[in-house]
PDB file of C-alpha atoms in Angstrom:
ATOM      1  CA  UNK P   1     142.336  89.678 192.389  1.00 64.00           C
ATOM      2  CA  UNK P   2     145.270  86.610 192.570  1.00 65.00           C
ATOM      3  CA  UNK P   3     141.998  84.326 193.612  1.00 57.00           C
ATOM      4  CA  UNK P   4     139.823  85.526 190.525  1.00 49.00           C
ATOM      5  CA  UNK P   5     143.383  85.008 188.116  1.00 49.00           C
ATOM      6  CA  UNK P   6     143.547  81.558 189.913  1.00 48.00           C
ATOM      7  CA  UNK P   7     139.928  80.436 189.278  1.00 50.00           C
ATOM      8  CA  UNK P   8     140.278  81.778 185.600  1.00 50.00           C
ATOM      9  CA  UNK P   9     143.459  79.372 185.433  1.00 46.00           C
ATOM     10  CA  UNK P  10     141.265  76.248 186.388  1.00 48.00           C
ATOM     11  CA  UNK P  11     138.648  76.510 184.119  1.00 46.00           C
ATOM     12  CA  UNK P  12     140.757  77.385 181.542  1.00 50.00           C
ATOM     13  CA  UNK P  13     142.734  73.824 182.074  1.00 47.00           C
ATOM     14  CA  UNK P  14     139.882  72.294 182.826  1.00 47.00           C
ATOM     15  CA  UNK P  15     138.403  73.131 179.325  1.00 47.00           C
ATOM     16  CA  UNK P  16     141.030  72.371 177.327  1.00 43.00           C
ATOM     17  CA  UNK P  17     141.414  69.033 178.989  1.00 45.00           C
ATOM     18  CA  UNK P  18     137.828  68.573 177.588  1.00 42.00           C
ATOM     19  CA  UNK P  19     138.477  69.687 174.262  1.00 38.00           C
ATOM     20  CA  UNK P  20     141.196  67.270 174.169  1.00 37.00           C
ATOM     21  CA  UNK P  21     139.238  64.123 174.974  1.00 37.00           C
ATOM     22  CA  UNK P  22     136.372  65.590 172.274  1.00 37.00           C
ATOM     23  CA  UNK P  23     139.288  65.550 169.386  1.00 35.00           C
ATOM     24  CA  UNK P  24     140.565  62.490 170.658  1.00 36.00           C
ATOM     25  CA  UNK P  25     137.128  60.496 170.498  1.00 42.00           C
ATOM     26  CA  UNK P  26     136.456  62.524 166.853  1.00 46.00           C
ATOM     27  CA  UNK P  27     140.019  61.245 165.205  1.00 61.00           C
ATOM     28  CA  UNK P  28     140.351  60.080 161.672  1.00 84.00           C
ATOM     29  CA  UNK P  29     139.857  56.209 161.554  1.00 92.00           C
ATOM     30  CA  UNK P  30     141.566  56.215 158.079  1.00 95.00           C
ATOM     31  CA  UNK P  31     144.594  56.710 160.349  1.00 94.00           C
ATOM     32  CA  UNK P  32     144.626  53.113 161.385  1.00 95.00           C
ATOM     33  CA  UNK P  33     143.904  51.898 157.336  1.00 95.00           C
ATOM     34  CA  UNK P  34     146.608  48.981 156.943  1.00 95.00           C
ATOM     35  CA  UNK P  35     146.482  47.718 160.535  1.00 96.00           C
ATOM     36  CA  UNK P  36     146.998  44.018 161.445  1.00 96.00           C
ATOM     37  CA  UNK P  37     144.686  42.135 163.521  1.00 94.00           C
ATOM     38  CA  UNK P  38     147.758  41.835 166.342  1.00 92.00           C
ATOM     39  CA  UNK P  39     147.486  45.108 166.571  1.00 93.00           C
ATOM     40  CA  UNK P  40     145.052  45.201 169.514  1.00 92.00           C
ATOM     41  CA  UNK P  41     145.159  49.197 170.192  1.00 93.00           C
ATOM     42  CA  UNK P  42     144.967  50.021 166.389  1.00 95.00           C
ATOM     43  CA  UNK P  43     141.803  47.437 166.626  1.00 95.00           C
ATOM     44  CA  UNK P  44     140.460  48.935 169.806  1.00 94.00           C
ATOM     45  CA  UNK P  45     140.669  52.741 168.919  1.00 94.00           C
ATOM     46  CA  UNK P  46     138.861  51.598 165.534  1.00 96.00           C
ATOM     47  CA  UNK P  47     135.640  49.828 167.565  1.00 94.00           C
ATOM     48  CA  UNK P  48     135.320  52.521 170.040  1.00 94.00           C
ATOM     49  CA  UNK P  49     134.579  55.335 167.100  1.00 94.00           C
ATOM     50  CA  UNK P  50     132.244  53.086 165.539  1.00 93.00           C
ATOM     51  CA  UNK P  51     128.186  52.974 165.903  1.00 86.00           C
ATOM     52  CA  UNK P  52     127.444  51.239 169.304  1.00 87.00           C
ATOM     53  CA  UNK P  53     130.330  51.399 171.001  1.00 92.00           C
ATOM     54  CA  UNK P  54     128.973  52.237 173.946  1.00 93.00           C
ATOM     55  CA  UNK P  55     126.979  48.742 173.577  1.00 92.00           C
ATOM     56  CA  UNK P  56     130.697  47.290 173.087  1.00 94.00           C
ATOM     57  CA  UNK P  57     131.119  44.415 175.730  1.00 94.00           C
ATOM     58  CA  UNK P  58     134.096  42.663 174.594  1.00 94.00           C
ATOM     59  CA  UNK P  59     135.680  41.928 171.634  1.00 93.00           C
ATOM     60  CA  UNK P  60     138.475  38.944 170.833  1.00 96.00           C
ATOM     61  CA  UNK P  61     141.517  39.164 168.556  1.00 96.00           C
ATOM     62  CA  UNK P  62     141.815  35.315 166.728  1.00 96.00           C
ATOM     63  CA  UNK P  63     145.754  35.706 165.269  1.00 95.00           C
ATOM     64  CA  UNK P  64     147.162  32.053 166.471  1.00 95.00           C
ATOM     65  CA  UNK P  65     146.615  30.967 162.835  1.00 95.00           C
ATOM     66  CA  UNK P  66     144.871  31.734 159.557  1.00 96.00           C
ATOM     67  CA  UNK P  67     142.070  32.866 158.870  1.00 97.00           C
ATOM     68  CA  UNK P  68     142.500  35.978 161.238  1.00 98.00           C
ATOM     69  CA  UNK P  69     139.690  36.894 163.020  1.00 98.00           C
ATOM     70  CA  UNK P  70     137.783  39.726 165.206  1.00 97.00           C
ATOM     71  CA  UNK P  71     134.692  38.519 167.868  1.00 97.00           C
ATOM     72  CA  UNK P  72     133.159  41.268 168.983  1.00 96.00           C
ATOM     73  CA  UNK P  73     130.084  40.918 171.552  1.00 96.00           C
ATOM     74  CA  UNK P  74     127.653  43.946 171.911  1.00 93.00           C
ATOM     75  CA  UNK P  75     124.741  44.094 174.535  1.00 92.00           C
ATOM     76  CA  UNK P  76     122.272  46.743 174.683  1.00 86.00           C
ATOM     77  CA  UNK P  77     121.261  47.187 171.533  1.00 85.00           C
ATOM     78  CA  UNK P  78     118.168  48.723 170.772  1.00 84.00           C
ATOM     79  CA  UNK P  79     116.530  47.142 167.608  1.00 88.00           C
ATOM     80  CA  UNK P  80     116.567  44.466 164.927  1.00 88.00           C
ATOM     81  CA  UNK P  81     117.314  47.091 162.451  1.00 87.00           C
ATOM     82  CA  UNK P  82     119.853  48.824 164.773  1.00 87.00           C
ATOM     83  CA  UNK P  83     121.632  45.445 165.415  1.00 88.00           C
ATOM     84  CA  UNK P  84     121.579  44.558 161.006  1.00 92.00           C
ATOM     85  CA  UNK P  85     122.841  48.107 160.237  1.00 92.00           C
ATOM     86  CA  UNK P  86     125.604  47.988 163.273  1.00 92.00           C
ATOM     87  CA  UNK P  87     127.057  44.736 161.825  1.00 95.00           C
ATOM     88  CA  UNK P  88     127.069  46.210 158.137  1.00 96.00           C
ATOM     89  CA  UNK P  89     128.653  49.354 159.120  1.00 95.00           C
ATOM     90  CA  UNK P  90     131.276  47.719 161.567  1.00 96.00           C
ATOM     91  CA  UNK P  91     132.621  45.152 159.476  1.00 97.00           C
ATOM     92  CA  UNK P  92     132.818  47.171 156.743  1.00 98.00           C
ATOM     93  CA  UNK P  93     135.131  49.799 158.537  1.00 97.00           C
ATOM     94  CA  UNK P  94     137.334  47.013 160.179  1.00 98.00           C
ATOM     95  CA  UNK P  95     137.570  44.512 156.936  1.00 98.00           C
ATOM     96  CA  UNK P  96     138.415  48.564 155.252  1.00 97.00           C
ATOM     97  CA  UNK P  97     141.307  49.207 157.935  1.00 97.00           C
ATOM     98  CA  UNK P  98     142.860  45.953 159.242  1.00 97.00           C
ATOM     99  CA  UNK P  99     144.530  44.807 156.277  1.00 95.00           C
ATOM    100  CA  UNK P 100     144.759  40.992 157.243  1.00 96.00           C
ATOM    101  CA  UNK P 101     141.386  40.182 158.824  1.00 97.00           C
ATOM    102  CA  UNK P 102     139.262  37.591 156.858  1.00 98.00           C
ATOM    103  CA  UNK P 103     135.945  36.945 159.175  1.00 98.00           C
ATOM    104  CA  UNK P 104     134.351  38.641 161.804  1.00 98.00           C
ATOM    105  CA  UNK P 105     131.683  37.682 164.205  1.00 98.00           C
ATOM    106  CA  UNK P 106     129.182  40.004 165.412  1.00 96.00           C
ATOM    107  CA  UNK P 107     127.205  38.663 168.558  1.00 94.00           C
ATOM    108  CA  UNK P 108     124.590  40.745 170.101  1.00 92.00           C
ATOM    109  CA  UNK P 109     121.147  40.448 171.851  1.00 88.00           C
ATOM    110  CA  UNK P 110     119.427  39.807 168.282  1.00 87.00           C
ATOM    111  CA  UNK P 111     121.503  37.729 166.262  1.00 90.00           C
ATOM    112  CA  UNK P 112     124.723  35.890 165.615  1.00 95.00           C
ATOM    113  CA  UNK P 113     126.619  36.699 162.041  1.00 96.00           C
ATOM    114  CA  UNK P 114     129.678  36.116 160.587  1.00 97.00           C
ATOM    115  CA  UNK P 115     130.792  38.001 158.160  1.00 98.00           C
ATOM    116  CA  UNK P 116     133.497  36.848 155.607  1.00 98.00           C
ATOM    117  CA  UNK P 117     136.252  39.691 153.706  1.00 98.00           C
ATOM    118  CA  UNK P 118     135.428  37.820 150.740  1.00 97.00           C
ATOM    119  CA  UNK P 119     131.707  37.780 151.083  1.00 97.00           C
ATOM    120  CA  UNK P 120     131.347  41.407 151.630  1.00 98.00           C
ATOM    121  CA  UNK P 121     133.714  42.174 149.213  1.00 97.00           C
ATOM    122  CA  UNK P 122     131.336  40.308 146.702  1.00 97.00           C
ATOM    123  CA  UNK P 123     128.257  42.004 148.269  1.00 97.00           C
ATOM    124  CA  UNK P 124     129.608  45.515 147.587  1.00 97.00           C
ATOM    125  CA  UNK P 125     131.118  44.820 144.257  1.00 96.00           C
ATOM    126  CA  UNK P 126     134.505  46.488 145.496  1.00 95.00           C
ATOM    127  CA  UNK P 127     137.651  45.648 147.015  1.00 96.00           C
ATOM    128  CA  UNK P 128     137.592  47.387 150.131  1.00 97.00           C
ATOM    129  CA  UNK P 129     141.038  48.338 150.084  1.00 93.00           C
ATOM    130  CA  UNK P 130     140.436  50.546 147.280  1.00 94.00           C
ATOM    131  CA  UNK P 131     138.769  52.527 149.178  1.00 95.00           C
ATOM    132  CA  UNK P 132     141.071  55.970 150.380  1.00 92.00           C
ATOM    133  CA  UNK P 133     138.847  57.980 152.794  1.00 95.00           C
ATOM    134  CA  UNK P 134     135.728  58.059 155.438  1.00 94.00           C
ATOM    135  CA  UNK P 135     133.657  59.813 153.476  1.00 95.00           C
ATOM    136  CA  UNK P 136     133.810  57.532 150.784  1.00 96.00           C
ATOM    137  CA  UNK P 137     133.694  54.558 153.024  1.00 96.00           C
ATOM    138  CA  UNK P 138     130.382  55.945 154.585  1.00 95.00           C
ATOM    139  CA  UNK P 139     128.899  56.700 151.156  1.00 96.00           C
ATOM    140  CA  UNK P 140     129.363  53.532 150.025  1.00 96.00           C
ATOM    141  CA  UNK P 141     127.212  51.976 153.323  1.00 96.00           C
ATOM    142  CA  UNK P 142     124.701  54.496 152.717  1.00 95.00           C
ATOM    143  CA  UNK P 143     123.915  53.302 149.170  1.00 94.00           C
ATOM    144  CA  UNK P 144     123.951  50.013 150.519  1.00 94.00           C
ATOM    145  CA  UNK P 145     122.331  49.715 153.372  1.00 93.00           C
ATOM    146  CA  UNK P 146     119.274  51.474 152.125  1.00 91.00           C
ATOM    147  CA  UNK P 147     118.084  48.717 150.203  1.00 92.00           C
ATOM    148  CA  UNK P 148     116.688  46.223 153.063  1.00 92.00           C
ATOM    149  CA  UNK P 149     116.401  43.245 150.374  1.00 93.00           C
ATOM    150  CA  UNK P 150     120.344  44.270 149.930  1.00 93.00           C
ATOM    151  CA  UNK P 151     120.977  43.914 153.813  1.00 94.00           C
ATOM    152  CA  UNK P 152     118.798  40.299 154.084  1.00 92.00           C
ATOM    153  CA  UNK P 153     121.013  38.916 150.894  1.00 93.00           C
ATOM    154  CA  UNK P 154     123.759  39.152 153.160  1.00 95.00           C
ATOM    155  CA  UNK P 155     122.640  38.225 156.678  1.00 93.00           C
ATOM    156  CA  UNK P 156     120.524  35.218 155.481  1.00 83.00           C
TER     157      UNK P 156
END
């Protein structure tokens, strides 16, 4: 009987160890909305809940003088399409949440692009700071990155 309580112990830890890791990988990115660039674990935690992090190789905070930047290098990716929509989506999230980054650079296996704040910005038609939530955030990408002619005016 004390062996069968025991074993019921375990698993029970052992599950709620998992469910802890599952909310912790599922959290809120608006949490981190007003970060700084310096901020390399408010920068980190943002990249690994976006698309492809698990194609995340390495990523570089620029902060020794303005313009602030973000490198991040993916590898693995699967498609051209894949790689354009992973570059929209990211950038938009981090220019969204880090406050006081003004380019990123997105290399991967198909392409090279930097993307400006400014030059997104313009692209959208909104100041991304504006915008209060996730699901607004993602609704906006949607509407825009359904329109391929939309996604080549900005990666040209």
């Amino acid at each position: 009987m004390i062996k069968l309580l025991f074993f019921s112990l375990v698993v029970m830890f052992f599950l709620s160890g998992c469910n802890l890791n599952d909310n912790h990988v599922n959290n809120d990115m608006f949490q981190f909305k007003d970060s700084f660039v310096g901020d390399n674990s408010a920068v980190v935690n943002i990249a690994n809940q976006l698309p492809g992090a698990e194609h995340l190789n390495s990523f570089e905070l620029k902060t020794n003088e303005e313009p602030y930047g973000i490198i991040l290098n993916y590898d693995g990716i699967e498609s051209e399409q894949d790689d354009k929509e992973s570059v929209i989506y990211n950038t938009t999230f981090l220019f969204t949440l880090v406050q006081n980054v003004d380019w990123i650079t997105f290399h991967s296996d198909f392409s090279e692009h930097t993307i400006t704040k400014g030059n997104l910005q313009e692209w959208y038609g909104k100041e991304l700071s504006e915008v209060q939530n996730e699901e607004e955030l993602r609704e906006l990408i949607q509407e825009y990155i359904a329109d391929e002619n939309k996604i080549n005016q900005l990666l040209k």
